[in-house]
Coordinates of C-alpha atoms in Angstrom, one line a residue:
X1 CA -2.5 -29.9 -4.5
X2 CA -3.5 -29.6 -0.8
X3 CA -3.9 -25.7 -0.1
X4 CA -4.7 -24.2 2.8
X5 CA -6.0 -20.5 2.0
X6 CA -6.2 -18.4 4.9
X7 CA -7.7 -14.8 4.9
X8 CA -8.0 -13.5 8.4
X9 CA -10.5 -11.1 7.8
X10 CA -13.1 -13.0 5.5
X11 CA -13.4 -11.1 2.2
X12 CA -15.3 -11.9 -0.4
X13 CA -12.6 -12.3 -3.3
X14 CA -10.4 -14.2 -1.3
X15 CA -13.1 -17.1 -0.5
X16 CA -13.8 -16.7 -4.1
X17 CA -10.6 -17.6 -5.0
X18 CA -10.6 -20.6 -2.8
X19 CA -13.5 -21.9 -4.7
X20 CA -11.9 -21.6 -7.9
X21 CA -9.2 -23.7 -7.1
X22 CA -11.0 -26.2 -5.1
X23 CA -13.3 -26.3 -8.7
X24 CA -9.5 -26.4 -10.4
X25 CA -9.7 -30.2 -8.4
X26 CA -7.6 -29.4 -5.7
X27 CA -7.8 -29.5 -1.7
X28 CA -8.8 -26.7 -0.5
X29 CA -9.1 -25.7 3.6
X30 CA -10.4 -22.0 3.9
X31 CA -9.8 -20.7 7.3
X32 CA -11.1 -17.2 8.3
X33 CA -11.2 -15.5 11.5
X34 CA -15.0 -15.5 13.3
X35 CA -14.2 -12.4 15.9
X36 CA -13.0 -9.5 14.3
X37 CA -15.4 -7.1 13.3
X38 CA -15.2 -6.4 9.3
X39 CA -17.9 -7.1 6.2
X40 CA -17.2 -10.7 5.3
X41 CA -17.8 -12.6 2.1
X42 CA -19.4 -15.8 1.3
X43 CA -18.0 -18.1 4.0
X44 CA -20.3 -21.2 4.5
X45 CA -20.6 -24.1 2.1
X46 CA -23.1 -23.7 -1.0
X47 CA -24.9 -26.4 -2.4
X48 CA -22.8 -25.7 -5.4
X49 CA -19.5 -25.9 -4.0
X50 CA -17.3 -28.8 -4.8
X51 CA -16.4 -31.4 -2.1
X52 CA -12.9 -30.5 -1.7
X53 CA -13.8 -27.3 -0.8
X54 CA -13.8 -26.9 3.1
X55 CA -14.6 -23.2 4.7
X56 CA -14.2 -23.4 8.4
X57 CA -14.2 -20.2 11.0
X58 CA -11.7 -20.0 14.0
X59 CA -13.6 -18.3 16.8
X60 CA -11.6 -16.7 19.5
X61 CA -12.4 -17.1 23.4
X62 CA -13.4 -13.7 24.1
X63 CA -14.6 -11.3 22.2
X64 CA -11.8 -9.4 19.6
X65 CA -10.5 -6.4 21.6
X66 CA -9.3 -4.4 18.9
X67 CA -7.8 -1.2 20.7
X68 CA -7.2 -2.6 23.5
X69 CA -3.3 -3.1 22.5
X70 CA -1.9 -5.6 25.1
X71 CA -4.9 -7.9 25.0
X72 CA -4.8 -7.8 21.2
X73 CA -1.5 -9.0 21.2
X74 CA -2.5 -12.1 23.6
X75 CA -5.8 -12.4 21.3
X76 CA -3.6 -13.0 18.1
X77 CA -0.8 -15.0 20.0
X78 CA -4.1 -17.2 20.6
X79 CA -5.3 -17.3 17.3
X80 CA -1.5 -18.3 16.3
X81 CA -2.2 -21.5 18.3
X82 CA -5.3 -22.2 16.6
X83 CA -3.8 -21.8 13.2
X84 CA -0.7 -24.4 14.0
X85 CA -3.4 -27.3 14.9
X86 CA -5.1 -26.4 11.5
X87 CA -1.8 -26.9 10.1
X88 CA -1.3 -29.9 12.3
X89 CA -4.6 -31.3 11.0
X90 CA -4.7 -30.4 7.5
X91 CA -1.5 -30.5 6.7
X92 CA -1.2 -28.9 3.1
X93 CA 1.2 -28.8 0.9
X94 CA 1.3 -25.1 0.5
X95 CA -0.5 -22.3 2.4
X96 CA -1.4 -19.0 1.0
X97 CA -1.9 -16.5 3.8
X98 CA -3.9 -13.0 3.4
X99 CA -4.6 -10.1 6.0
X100 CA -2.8 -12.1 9.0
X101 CA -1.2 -9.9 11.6
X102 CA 2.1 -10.3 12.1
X103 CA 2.5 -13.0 15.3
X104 CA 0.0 -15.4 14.0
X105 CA 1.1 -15.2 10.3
X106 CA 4.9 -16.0 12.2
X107 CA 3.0 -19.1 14.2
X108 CA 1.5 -19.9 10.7
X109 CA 4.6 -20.1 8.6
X110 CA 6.5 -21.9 11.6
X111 CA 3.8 -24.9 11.5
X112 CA 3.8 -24.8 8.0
X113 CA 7.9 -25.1 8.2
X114 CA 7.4 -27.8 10.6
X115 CA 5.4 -30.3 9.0
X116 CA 6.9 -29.3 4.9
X117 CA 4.3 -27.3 3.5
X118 CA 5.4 -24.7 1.3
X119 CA 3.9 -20.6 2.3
X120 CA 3.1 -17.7 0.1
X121 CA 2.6 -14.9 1.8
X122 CA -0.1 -12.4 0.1
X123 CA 0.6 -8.7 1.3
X124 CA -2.7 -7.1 1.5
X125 CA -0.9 -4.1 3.5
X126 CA 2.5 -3.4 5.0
X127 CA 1.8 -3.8 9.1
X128 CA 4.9 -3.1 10.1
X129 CA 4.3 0.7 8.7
X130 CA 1.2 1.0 10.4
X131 CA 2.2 -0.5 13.6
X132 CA 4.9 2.3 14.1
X133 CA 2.9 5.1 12.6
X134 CA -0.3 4.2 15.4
X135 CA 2.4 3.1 18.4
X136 CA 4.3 6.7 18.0
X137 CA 1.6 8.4 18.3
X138 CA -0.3 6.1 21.2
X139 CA 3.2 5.2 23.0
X140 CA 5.6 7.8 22.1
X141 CA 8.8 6.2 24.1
X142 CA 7.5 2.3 24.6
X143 CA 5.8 2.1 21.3
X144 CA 9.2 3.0 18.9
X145 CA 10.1 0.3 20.6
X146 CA 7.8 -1.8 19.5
X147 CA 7.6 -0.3 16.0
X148 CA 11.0 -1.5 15.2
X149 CA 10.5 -4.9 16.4
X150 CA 7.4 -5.5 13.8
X151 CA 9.6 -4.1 11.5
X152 CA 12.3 -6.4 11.6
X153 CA 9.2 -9.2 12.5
X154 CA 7.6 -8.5 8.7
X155 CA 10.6 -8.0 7.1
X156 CA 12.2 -11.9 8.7
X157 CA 8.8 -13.3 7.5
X158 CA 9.1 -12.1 4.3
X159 CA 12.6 -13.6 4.0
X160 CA 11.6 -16.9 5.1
X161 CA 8.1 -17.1 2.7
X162 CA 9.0 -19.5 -0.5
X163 CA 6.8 -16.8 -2.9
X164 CA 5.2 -13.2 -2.2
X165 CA 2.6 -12.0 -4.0
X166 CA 1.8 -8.2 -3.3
X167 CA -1.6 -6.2 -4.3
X168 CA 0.2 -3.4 -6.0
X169 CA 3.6 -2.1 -7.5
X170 CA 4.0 0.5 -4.7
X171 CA 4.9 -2.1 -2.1
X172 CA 7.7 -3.5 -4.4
X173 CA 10.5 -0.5 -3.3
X174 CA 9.8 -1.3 0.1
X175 CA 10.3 -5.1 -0.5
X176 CA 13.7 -4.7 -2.5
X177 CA 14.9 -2.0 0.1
X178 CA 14.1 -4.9 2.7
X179 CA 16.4 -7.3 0.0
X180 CA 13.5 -9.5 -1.1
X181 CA 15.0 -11.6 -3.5
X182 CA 13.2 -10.3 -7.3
X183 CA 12.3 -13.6 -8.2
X184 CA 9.9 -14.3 -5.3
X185 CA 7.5 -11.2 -6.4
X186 CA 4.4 -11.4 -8.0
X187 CA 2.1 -8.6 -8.0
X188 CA -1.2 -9.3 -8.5
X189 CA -3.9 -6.5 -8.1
X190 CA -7.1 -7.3 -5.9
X191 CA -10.3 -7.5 -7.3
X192 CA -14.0 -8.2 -6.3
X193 CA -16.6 -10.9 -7.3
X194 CA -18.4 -9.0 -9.9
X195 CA -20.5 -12.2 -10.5
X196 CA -21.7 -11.7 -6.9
X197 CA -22.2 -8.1 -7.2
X198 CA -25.1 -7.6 -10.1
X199 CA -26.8 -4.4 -10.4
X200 CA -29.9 -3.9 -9.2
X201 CA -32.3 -1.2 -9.1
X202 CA -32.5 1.4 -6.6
X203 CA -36.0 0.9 -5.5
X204 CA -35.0 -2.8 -3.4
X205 CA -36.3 -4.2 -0.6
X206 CA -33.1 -3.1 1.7
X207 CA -33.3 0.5 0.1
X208 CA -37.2 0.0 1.1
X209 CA -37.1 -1.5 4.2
X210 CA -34.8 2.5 5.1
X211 CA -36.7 4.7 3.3
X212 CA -33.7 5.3 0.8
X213 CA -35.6 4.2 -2.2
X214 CA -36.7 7.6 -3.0
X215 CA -34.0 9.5 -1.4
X216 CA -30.2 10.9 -3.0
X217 CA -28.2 8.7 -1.0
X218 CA -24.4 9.1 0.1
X219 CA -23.4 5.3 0.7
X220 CA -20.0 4.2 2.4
X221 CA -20.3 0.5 3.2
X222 CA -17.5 -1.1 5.3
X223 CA -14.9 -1.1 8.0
X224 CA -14.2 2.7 9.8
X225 CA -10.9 2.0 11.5
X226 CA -7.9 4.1 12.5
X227 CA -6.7 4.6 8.9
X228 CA -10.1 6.2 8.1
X229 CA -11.5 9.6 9.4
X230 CA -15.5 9.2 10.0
X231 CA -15.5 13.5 10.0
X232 CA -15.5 13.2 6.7
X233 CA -18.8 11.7 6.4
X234 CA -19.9 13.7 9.1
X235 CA -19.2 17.0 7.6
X236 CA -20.9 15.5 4.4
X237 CA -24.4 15.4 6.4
X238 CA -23.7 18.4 7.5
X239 CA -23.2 19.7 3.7
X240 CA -26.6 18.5 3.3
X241 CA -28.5 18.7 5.9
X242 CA -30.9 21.5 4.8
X243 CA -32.0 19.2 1.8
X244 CA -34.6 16.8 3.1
X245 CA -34.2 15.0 0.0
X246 CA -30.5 13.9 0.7
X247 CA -29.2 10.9 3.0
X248 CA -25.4 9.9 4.1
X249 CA -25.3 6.2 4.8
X250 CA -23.0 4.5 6.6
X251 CA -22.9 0.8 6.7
X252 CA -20.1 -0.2 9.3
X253 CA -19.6 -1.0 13.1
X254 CA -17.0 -0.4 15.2
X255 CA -15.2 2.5 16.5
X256 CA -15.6 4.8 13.6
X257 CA -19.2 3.9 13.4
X258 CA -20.0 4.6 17.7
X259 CA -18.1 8.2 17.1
X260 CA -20.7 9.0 14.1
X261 CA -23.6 7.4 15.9
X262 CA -23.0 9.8 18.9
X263 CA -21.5 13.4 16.8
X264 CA -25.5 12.5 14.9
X265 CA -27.2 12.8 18.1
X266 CA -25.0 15.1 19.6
X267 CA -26.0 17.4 16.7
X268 CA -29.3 16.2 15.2
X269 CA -28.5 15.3 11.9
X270 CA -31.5 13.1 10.6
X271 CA -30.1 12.8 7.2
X272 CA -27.1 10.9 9.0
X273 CA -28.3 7.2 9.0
X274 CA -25.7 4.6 10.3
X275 CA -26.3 1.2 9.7
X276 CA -24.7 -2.5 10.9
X277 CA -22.4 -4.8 8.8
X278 CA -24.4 -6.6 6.2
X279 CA -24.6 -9.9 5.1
X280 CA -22.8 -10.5 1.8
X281 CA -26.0 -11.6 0.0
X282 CA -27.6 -8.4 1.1
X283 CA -25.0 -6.0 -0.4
X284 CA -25.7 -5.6 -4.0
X285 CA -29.0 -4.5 -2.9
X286 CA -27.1 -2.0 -0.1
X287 CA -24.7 -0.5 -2.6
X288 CA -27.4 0.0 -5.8
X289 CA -29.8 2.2 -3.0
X290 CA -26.8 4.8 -3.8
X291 CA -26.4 7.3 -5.5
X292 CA -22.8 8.1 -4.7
X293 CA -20.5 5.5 -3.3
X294 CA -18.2 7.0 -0.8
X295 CA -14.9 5.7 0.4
X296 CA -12.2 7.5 2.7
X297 CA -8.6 6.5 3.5
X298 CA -6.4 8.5 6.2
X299 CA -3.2 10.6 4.3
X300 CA -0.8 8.3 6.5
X301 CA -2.3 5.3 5.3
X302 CA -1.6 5.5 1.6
X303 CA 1.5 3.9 1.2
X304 CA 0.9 0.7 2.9
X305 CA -2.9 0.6 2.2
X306 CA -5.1 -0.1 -0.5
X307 CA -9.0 0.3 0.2
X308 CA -10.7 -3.1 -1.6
X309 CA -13.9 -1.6 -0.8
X310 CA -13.9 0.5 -4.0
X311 CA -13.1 -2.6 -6.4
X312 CA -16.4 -3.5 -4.7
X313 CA -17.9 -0.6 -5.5
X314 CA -16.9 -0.6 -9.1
X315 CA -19.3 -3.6 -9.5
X316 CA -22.3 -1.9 -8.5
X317 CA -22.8 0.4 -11.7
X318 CA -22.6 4.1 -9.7
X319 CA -20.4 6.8 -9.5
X320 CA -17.3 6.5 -6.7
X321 CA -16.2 9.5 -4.6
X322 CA -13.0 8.9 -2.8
X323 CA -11.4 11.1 -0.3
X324 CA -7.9 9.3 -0.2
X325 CA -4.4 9.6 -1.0
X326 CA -3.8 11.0 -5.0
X327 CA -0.5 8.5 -4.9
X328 CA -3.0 5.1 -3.7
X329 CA -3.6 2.3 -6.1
X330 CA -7.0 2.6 -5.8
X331 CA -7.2 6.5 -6.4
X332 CA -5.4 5.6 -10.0
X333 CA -7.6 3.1 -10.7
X334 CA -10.6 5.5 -10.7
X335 CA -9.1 8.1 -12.5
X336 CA -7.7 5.8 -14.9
X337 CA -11.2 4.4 -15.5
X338 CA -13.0 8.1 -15.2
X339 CA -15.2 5.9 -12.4
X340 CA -15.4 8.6 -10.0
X341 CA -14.2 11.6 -8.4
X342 CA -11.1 11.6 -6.1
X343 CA -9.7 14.3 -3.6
X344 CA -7.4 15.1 -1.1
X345 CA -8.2 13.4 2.5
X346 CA -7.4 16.5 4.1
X347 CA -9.2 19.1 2.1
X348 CA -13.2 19.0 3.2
X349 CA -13.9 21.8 0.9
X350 CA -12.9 19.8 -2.1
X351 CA -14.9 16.8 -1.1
X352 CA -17.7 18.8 -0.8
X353 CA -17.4 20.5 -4.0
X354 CA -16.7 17.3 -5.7
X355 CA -20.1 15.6 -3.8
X356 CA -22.1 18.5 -5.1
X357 CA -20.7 18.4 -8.6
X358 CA -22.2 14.5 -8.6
X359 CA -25.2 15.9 -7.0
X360 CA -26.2 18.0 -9.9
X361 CA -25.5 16.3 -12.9
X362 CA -27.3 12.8 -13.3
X363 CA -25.9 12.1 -16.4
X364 CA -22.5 12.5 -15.3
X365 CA -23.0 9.6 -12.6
X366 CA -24.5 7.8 -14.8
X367 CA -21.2 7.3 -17.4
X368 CA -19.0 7.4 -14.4
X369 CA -21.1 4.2 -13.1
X370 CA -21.2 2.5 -16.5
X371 CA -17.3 2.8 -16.4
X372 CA -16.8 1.4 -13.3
X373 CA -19.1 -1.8 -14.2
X374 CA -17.2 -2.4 -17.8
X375 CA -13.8 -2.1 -16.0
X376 CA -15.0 -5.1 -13.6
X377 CA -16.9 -7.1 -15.9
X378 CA -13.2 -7.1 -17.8
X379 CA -11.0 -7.5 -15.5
X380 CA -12.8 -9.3 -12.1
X381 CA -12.8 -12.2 -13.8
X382 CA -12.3 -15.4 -11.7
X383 CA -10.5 -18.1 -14.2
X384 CA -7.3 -16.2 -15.4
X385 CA -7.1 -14.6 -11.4
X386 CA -7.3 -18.5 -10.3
X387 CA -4.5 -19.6 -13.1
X388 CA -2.0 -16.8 -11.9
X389 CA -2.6 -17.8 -8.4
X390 CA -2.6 -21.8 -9.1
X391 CA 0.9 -21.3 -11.2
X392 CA 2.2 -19.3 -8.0
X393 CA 1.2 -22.5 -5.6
X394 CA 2.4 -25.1 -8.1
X395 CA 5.6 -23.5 -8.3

């Protein structure tokens, strides 16, 4: 087949995946946004790679004004344009679309309508639920508005897709409430390129290059947006900011990661260390300088959102600490696996007492991060995830 894979945000398991099936002897275009601001995977050509296997970035004209709302809006109208000529230019057979906001995943489909290329759309998170939650609080009168026209955007590009396959089994209510035919469902959970992820030591040259190699480090590695609250880690460094043998590490840009730059110097917490977006090759040496992996997801955010940063985490060998949503995928996952410690986002106290119960018992992180690896090493593996998702395309 020809197969154009797009994943807006460039993550790892989602170029992965477009490797696979280029190696499975098909065509393979892998488009990826170059301007938004999130960790991205392996996105330029290997040596190894086959030769039908063709990554290419679209870059924007401007930099990717993220909360600036109505320039956004032009920004990904733009980027819709850029996608149709890739369309125009490749034109696959089927596309399979991941991460794409709402107007260019319409301008995708259209194109893909136009010239008779099948399109699977891949929910990675239900926009249309986030886009009214933010605009009602931002926009109170104007942004309800708004809200309800994603709403019935999302739902109309659901309708039209030929297959949809979702990340989890909580988005499926929404989907049939919305009158999603059954037999275009396919839920298939996300996973991470455990391959790509070995465990290393502690003592590596990134953890070296910080000063972390000798330290008890808190490590959150990844995007801080608006369904994330940073206070969290903040009030973590706080927590231990009297042990000059503890450090919080943040590895992340953005909003988020400006608000926890500032709230450190504001109150002159040296165990806070915040850190740029790494490169992918450089993250198994970032995540195995932790002790504790942290991640954090807003209350609000549960239901539409599942954080893939932990399924990366789960690679690394170490102990998880997640301050999300009891109800999330991702929050059962851990329990399930007993690879971590999970708590309510709103509850500080609990976090706290859950961070120092890790603290203190080394033997106890160590089975919680040899659970987490063995879950991964079964179940991140890339050959049956490629055969689900090449059955799915073939249909």
């Amino acid at each position: 087949m020809r197969i154009l894979v797009h994943d807006y945000a460039g993550h790892p398991f989602q170029v992965q995946l477009s490797r696979a099936l280029a190696k499975r002897d098909h065509e393979v275009t892998h488009l990826f946004s170059e301007s938004i601001q999130t960790p991205k995977g392996l996105l330029l050509k290997r040596p190894d790679d086959p030769a039908t296997f063709d990554p290419r970035g679209i870059p924007l004209t401007q930099p990717f004004a993220k909360y600036r709302y109505f320039k956004r809006y032009k920004q990904e109208r733009e980027y819709g344009r850029y996608l149709k000529r890739e369309v125009e230019r490749i034109r696959p057979e089927v596309a399979l679309s991941s991460n794409t906001p709402l107007d260019p995943q319409a301008a995708l489909l259209r194109a893909c309508r136009r010239h008779g290329a099948r399109f699977v759309f891949w929910l990675q998170d239900i926009h249309s639920t986030a886009i009214s939650d933010l605009l009602r609080s931002k926009l109170p009168v104007l942004g309800a508005g708004i809200g309800r026209y994603y709403s019935w955007l999302e739902r109309s590009l659901l309708r039209r897709s030929d297959e949809i396959i979702v990340i989890t089994e909580d988005f499926l209510s929404t989907l049939r409430r919305w009158g999603i035919p059954e037999e275009q469902l396919h839920v298939i959970h996300n996973w991470a390129p455990v391959d790509d992820v070995p465990t290393l030591p502690k003592n590596n040259v990134w953890a070296r290059a910080y000063g972390l190699e000798r330290t008890f480090n808190l490590v959150y590695s990844g995007t801080l947006g608006l369904k994330h609250n940073p206070d969290l880690l903040l009030q973590l460094a706080h927590h231990f900011k009297e042990d000059p043998g503890v450090r919080v590490v943040v590895v992340s840009e953005g909003l988020g990661a400006q608000w926890l730059e500032n709230q450190r110097r504001l109150q002159n917490l040296d165990n806070l260390l915040i850190i740029g977006f790494q490169p992918f090759e450089t993250l198994p040496q970032v995540l195995a300088s932790a002790d504790i992996l942290v991640a954090i997801l807003e209350p609000d955010a549960g239901s539409y959102s599942v954080p893939s940063k932990v399924l990366t985490y789960l690679c690394a060998k170490r102990p998880l600490l997640l301050a999300v949503p009891t109800e999330n995928l991702a929050a059962r996952l851990v329990e399930q696996q007993q690879a971590g410690l999970t708590v309510d986002p709103n509850d500080t106290q609990a976090l706290i007492g859950a961070a120092d119960r890790l603290f203190t018992c080394a033997s106890f992180r160590s089975k919680l991060g040899d659970n987490g690896r063995a879950y991964a090493e079964a179940e991140f593996a890339i050959d049956p995830l490629a055969e689900r998702f090449e059955q799915i395309l073939a249909s």
